[in-house]
Amino acid sequence: MGRGCGIPLHLKMLVTLRYLATGNFLLTIADNLDMSKASAGKCVREVAHLISYLAPTYIQFPRPEEAHHVAQRFYDIAGMPGVIGCVDGTHIPIQSPGGDDVEVYRCRKGFYSLNVQGICDSDLMFTSIVASWPGSVHDARVFENSNECYNLEQGNYNGLYLLGDSGYPCREYLLTPLLTPRNEKERNYNISHAKTRNCVERAFGVLKRRFACLSIPLRTKLTNSKQIVMACVVLHNIAVSKKIELIDDEVLPQEDIEMGDVEFEQVVGGNRVRDRIVQRWF
């Protein structure tokens, strides 16, 4: 390219995809493509913004009229009834964002991160992503402030549930494992729960293998880092819809469970629903 010439759109896309797939320094990518680091950074910023803008099209929580079809797909995994998604959080490492609130981005493992919440279906496609919370925030708090939690609380999905690990409170619409199963039915429930909820761990594992930039600190401004995460999820969902599979995709290890502050009345209601499912289905 000559000096002063605009960068072609296809080259902007290739620069961005290379960065997302490898996580290399922008300077290295720029040198390989004979452009400046500033130009490479601008390409990534522009293209990631445009791709993340497509999130409402490619990341969609199932509508109530579609939910029973989704639940059937989950039921086929391990016999868990009424599941419309599996929820979990993962830490995306970032460079220090600076400022007075920098420490809220330090997660319990000691590095700066975004605590990204994902809900996925049985095909490992993300149906919801929240990428705006700092790393010190608990998974349960992220969920409690999400649109999906609000919609479920409104009763739009009666008789249908999300599955989460024990770091979440057990609610009428969010089922968690039994910490101390006492009989065969409860043990069978836990086994089915674990096999079904494994979808979200695998989904995050595949996402991070597809886009290595999410496994190393993102060296971009905080706003751009959030858009990069959303862009990666959009591209992941497109790949899933096109049945582009990874060879040797790995499952992320389950993170240490933390129990958050939970209102007692909500826990009782959730336990009642969970006990009914255990007795009826297992």
CSV table of C-alpha atoms in Angstrom, one decimal:
chain,number,residue,atom,x,y,z
A,1,MET,CA,0.0,0.0,0.0
A,2,GLY,CA,1.3,3.5,-0.8
A,3,ARG,CA,1.5,6.2,1.8
A,4,GLY,CA,-1.8,8.0,2.3
A,5,CYS,CA,-3.8,5.2,0.7
A,6,GLY,CA,-6.9,3.9,2.5
A,7,ILE,CA,-6.8,0.3,3.9
A,8,PRO,CA,-9.1,-1.9,1.9
A,9,LEU,CA,-12.0,-3.4,3.8
A,10,HIS,CA,-11.0,-6.9,3.2
A,11,LEU,CA,-7.5,-6.2,4.6
A,12,LYS,CA,-9.1,-4.6,7.7
A,13,MET,CA,-11.1,-7.8,8.2
A,14,LEU,CA,-8.0,-10.0,7.8
A,15,VAL,CA,-6.0,-7.9,10.3
A,16,THR,CA,-8.8,-8.2,12.9
A,17,LEU,CA,-9.4,-11.9,12.4
A,18,ARG,CA,-5.7,-12.6,12.8
A,19,TYR,CA,-5.6,-10.6,16.0
A,20,LEU,CA,-8.7,-12.3,17.4
A,21,ALA,CA,-7.4,-15.8,16.4
A,22,THR,CA,-3.8,-15.4,17.7
A,23,GLY,CA,-3.8,-12.5,20.3
A,24,ASN,CA,-0.4,-11.4,18.9
A,25,PHE,CA,0.9,-8.0,19.5
A,26,LEU,CA,-0.5,-5.4,17.1
A,27,LEU,CA,3.0,-4.4,16.2
A,28,THR,CA,3.8,-7.9,15.1
A,29,ILE,CA,0.7,-8.1,12.9
A,30,ALA,CA,1.3,-4.7,11.5
A,31,ASP,CA,4.9,-5.6,10.5
A,32,ASN,CA,3.8,-8.7,8.8
A,33,LEU,CA,1.2,-6.8,6.7
A,34,ASP,CA,3.5,-3.7,6.1
A,35,MET,CA,1.4,-1.2,8.0
A,36,SER,CA,1.8,0.9,11.1
A,37,LYS,CA,0.8,-0.3,14.5
A,38,ALA,CA,-1.7,2.6,14.7
A,39,SER,CA,-3.3,1.4,11.5
A,40,ALA,CA,-3.6,-2.2,12.7
A,41,GLY,CA,-5.1,-1.0,16.0
A,42,LYS,CA,-7.6,1.2,14.1
A,43,CYS,CA,-8.6,-1.8,11.9
A,44,VAL,CA,-9.2,-4.0,15.0
A,45,ARG,CA,-11.2,-1.3,16.7
A,46,GLU,CA,-13.4,-0.5,13.7
A,47,VAL,CA,-14.1,-4.1,12.6
A,48,ALA,CA,-14.7,-5.4,16.2
A,49,HIS,CA,-17.2,-2.5,16.7
A,50,LEU,CA,-19.0,-3.4,13.5
A,51,ILE,CA,-19.1,-7.2,14.3
A,52,SER,CA,-20.3,-6.5,17.9
A,53,TYR,CA,-23.1,-4.4,16.5
A,54,LEU,CA,-24.5,-7.6,15.0
A,55,ALA,CA,-24.9,-9.2,18.5
A,56,PRO,CA,-28.7,-8.8,18.6
A,57,THR,CA,-28.9,-10.7,15.3
A,58,TYR,CA,-26.6,-13.6,16.3
A,59,ILE,CA,-27.0,-13.8,20.1
A,60,GLN,CA,-30.7,-14.4,20.8
A,61,PHE,CA,-32.3,-15.9,23.9
A,62,PRO,CA,-35.0,-18.3,23.0
A,63,ARG,CA,-38.5,-16.8,22.8
A,64,PRO,CA,-41.2,-18.4,25.0
A,65,GLU,CA,-42.7,-20.1,21.9
A,66,GLU,CA,-39.3,-21.6,21.0
A,67,ALA,CA,-38.4,-22.6,24.5
A,68,HIS,CA,-39.9,-26.1,24.6
A,69,HIS,CA,-38.0,-27.1,21.4
A,70,VAL,CA,-34.8,-26.0,23.1
A,71,ALA,CA,-35.7,-27.9,26.3
A,72,GLN,CA,-36.2,-31.1,24.3
A,73,ARG,CA,-32.7,-30.8,22.9
A,74,PHE,CA,-31.3,-30.4,26.5
A,75,TYR,CA,-33.4,-33.3,27.7
A,76,ASP,CA,-31.9,-35.6,25.1
A,77,ILE,CA,-28.4,-35.1,26.8
A,78,ALA,CA,-29.1,-36.5,30.2
A,79,GLY,CA,-32.8,-36.5,30.9
A,80,MET,CA,-32.9,-33.1,32.6
A,81,PRO,CA,-36.4,-31.6,32.0
A,82,GLY,CA,-37.4,-28.0,31.1
A,83,VAL,CA,-33.9,-26.6,30.6
A,84,ILE,CA,-33.6,-23.6,28.2
A,85,GLY,CA,-30.0,-22.7,28.9
A,86,CYS,CA,-26.9,-23.2,31.0
A,87,VAL,CA,-25.3,-20.2,32.6
A,88,ASP,CA,-21.8,-19.6,33.9
A,89,GLY,CA,-19.2,-16.9,34.0
A,90,THR,CA,-15.6,-16.8,32.8
A,91,HIS,CA,-12.8,-14.3,33.4
A,92,ILE,CA,-11.3,-12.6,30.3
A,93,PRO,CA,-7.9,-11.2,31.2
A,94,ILE,CA,-7.3,-7.5,30.4
A,95,GLN,CA,-4.5,-5.1,30.9
A,96,SER,CA,-4.8,-2.7,33.9
A,97,PRO,CA,-7.5,-0.2,32.9
A,98,GLY,CA,-6.1,2.5,35.2
A,99,GLY,CA,-8.1,5.1,37.0
A,100,ASP,CA,-9.4,5.3,40.6
A,101,ASP,CA,-11.5,2.1,40.2
A,102,VAL,CA,-8.8,-0.1,38.8
A,103,GLU,CA,-8.9,-2.6,41.7
A,104,VAL,CA,-12.5,-3.5,41.0
A,105,TYR,CA,-11.2,-5.2,37.8
A,106,ARG,CA,-8.8,-7.4,39.8
A,107,CYS,CA,-10.4,-10.9,40.1
A,108,ARG,CA,-10.0,-13.3,43.0
A,109,LYS,CA,-7.1,-15.0,41.1
A,110,GLY,CA,-5.1,-11.8,41.2
A,111,PHE,CA,-5.2,-10.5,37.6
A,112,TYR,CA,-7.3,-7.8,35.9
A,113,SER,CA,-10.3,-9.2,34.1
A,114,LEU,CA,-13.8,-8.8,32.8
A,115,ASN,CA,-16.3,-11.2,34.4
A,116,VAL,CA,-18.2,-12.4,31.3
A,117,GLN,CA,-21.5,-14.2,31.8
A,118,GLY,CA,-22.7,-16.5,29.1
A,119,ILE,CA,-25.8,-18.6,28.6
A,120,CYS,CA,-25.7,-21.3,25.9
A,121,ASP,CA,-27.9,-23.9,24.3
A,122,SER,CA,-27.2,-27.6,23.7
A,123,ASP,CA,-25.3,-26.8,20.5
A,124,LEU,CA,-22.8,-24.7,22.4
A,125,MET,CA,-24.2,-21.5,20.8
A,126,PHE,CA,-24.4,-18.5,23.1
A,127,THR,CA,-27.9,-17.2,23.6
A,128,SER,CA,-26.8,-14.4,26.0
A,129,ILE,CA,-23.6,-12.6,26.7
A,130,VAL,CA,-22.9,-9.9,29.3
A,131,ALA,CA,-19.4,-8.5,29.0
A,132,SER,CA,-19.6,-5.3,31.0
A,133,TRP,CA,-18.8,-6.3,34.6
A,134,PRO,CA,-15.4,-6.0,36.3
A,135,GLY,CA,-13.6,-9.2,37.4
A,136,SER,CA,-14.2,-8.7,41.2
A,137,VAL,CA,-18.0,-9.0,40.8
A,138,HIS,CA,-19.5,-12.3,41.7
A,139,ASP,CA,-21.3,-14.4,39.0
A,140,ALA,CA,-24.6,-14.3,41.0
A,141,ARG,CA,-24.6,-10.5,41.0
A,142,VAL,CA,-24.0,-10.4,37.2
A,143,PHE,CA,-26.9,-12.7,36.7
A,144,GLU,CA,-29.2,-10.8,39.0
A,145,ASN,CA,-28.7,-7.7,37.0
A,146,SER,CA,-29.1,-9.3,33.6
A,147,ASN,CA,-32.1,-9.0,31.2
A,148,GLU,CA,-32.5,-12.8,31.2
A,149,CYS,CA,-33.0,-12.8,35.0
A,150,TYR,CA,-35.6,-10.1,34.7
A,151,ASN,CA,-37.5,-11.9,32.0
A,152,LEU,CA,-37.5,-15.1,33.9
A,153,GLU,CA,-38.7,-13.4,37.0
A,154,GLN,CA,-41.7,-12.0,35.1
A,155,GLY,CA,-42.9,-15.6,34.6
A,156,ASN,CA,-42.6,-15.6,30.8
A,157,TYR,CA,-41.0,-19.1,31.0
A,158,ASN,CA,-43.0,-20.9,33.6
A,159,GLY,CA,-41.9,-24.5,34.1
A,160,LEU,CA,-38.6,-23.8,32.3
A,161,TYR,CA,-35.2,-23.3,33.9
A,162,LEU,CA,-31.6,-22.4,33.5
A,163,LEU,CA,-28.9,-24.6,35.0
A,164,GLY,CA,-26.1,-23.0,37.0
A,165,ASP,CA,-23.3,-24.2,39.4
A,166,SER,CA,-23.5,-23.8,43.2
A,167,GLY,CA,-22.2,-20.3,43.0
A,168,TYR,CA,-25.7,-19.2,42.0
A,169,PRO,CA,-28.7,-19.2,44.4
A,170,CYS,CA,-31.2,-21.9,43.6
A,171,ARG,CA,-34.4,-20.2,42.4
A,172,GLU,CA,-37.6,-21.2,40.7
A,173,TYR,CA,-36.0,-20.5,37.3
A,174,LEU,CA,-32.4,-21.3,38.1
A,175,LEU,CA,-31.6,-24.9,39.2
A,176,THR,CA,-28.3,-25.6,41.0
A,177,PRO,CA,-26.8,-28.9,42.1
A,178,LEU,CA,-27.6,-30.5,45.5
A,179,LEU,CA,-24.5,-30.0,47.8
A,180,THR,CA,-25.2,-33.0,49.9
A,181,PRO,CA,-27.3,-35.6,48.0
A,182,ARG,CA,-28.9,-38.0,50.4
A,183,ASN,CA,-30.4,-40.7,48.2
A,184,GLU,CA,-30.4,-42.3,44.8
A,185,LYS,CA,-32.8,-39.8,43.3
A,186,GLU,CA,-30.8,-36.8,44.4
A,187,ARG,CA,-27.5,-38.4,43.1
A,188,ASN,CA,-29.1,-39.1,39.8
A,189,TYR,CA,-30.3,-35.4,39.6
A,190,ASN,CA,-26.8,-34.2,40.3
A,191,ILE,CA,-25.3,-36.5,37.6
A,192,SER,CA,-27.9,-35.3,35.0
A,193,HIS,CA,-27.3,-31.7,36.1
A,194,ALA,CA,-23.6,-31.9,35.6
A,195,LYS,CA,-23.8,-33.6,32.3
A,196,THR,CA,-26.2,-31.1,31.0
A,197,ARG,CA,-24.5,-28.0,32.4
A,198,ASN,CA,-21.2,-29.1,30.9
A,199,CYS,CA,-22.5,-27.5,27.7
A,200,VAL,CA,-21.6,-24.0,28.9
A,201,GLU,CA,-18.1,-25.0,30.1
A,202,ARG,CA,-17.5,-26.6,26.7
A,203,ALA,CA,-18.9,-23.5,24.9
A,204,PHE,CA,-16.4,-21.2,26.7
A,205,GLY,CA,-13.6,-23.7,26.0
A,206,VAL,CA,-14.4,-23.7,22.3
A,207,LEU,CA,-14.7,-19.9,22.3
A,208,LYS,CA,-11.3,-19.4,23.8
A,209,ARG,CA,-9.7,-22.0,21.5
A,210,ARG,CA,-11.1,-20.3,18.5
A,211,PHE,CA,-10.0,-16.8,19.7
A,212,ALA,CA,-6.8,-17.0,21.6
A,213,CYS,CA,-6.9,-13.3,22.3
A,214,LEU,CA,-9.4,-14.1,25.0
A,215,SER,CA,-7.0,-16.3,26.9
A,216,ILE,CA,-4.2,-13.6,27.3
A,217,PRO,CA,-4.6,-10.1,28.6
A,218,LEU,CA,-6.3,-7.9,26.0
A,219,ARG,CA,-4.0,-4.9,25.5
A,220,THR,CA,-6.7,-2.5,24.3
A,221,LYS,CA,-8.8,0.2,25.9
A,222,LEU,CA,-11.5,-1.1,28.2
A,223,THR,CA,-14.4,-0.1,25.8
A,224,ASN,CA,-12.6,-1.8,22.9
A,225,SER,CA,-11.9,-4.9,25.0
A,226,LYS,CA,-15.7,-5.3,25.7
A,227,GLN,CA,-16.4,-5.0,22.0
A,228,ILE,CA,-13.8,-7.5,21.1
A,229,VAL,CA,-15.4,-10.1,23.5
A,230,MET,CA,-18.8,-9.5,21.9
A,231,ALA,CA,-17.3,-9.7,18.4
A,232,CYS,CA,-15.7,-13.1,19.3
A,233,VAL,CA,-19.0,-14.5,20.5
A,234,VAL,CA,-20.8,-13.3,17.4
A,235,LEU,CA,-18.2,-15.0,15.2
A,236,HIS,CA,-18.3,-18.1,17.4
A,237,ASN,CA,-22.1,-18.3,16.9
A,238,ILE,CA,-21.7,-17.9,13.2
A,239,ALA,CA,-19.2,-20.8,13.2
A,240,VAL,CA,-21.5,-23.0,15.2
A,241,SER,CA,-24.4,-22.2,12.9
A,242,LYS,CA,-22.2,-23.1,9.9
A,243,LYS,CA,-21.1,-26.3,11.7
A,244,ILE,CA,-17.5,-25.3,11.6
A,245,GLU,CA,-16.0,-27.6,14.3
A,246,LEU,CA,-12.8,-27.5,16.2
A,247,ILE,CA,-10.6,-30.5,16.4
A,248,ASP,CA,-9.6,-31.3,20.0
A,249,ASP,CA,-11.7,-28.7,21.6
A,250,GLU,CA,-11.1,-28.6,25.4
A,251,VAL,CA,-13.4,-28.0,28.3
A,252,LEU,CA,-12.5,-25.3,30.7
A,253,PRO,CA,-11.9,-26.5,34.3
A,254,GLN,CA,-14.7,-25.5,36.7
A,255,GLU,CA,-13.7,-22.5,38.7
A,256,ASP,CA,-13.7,-22.5,42.5
A,257,ILE,CA,-17.3,-22.1,43.7
A,258,GLU,CA,-18.2,-19.0,45.7
A,259,MET,CA,-21.4,-18.7,47.6
A,260,GLY,CA,-22.9,-15.2,47.2
A,261,ASP,CA,-25.4,-13.4,49.3
A,262,VAL,CA,-28.8,-14.8,48.6
A,263,GLU,CA,-32.2,-13.8,49.9
A,264,PHE,CA,-33.6,-16.6,52.1
A,265,GLU,CA,-37.2,-16.5,50.6
A,266,GLN,CA,-35.8,-17.0,47.1
A,267,VAL,CA,-33.7,-19.9,48.1
A,268,VAL,CA,-36.7,-21.7,49.7
A,269,GLY,CA,-38.8,-21.2,46.6
A,270,GLY,CA,-36.0,-22.6,44.4
A,271,ASN,CA,-35.4,-25.5,46.7
A,272,ARG,CA,-39.0,-26.4,46.5
A,273,VAL,CA,-39.0,-26.5,42.7
A,274,ARG,CA,-35.8,-28.5,42.6
A,275,ASP,CA,-37.1,-31.0,45.1
A,276,ARG,CA,-40.2,-31.5,43.0
A,277,ILE,CA,-38.1,-32.2,39.9
A,278,VAL,CA,-35.9,-34.6,41.8
A,279,GLN,CA,-38.9,-36.6,43.0
A,280,ARG,CA,-40.8,-36.6,39.7
A,281,TRP,CA,-38.0,-37.2,37.2
A,282,PHE,CA,-35.2,-39.0,39.0
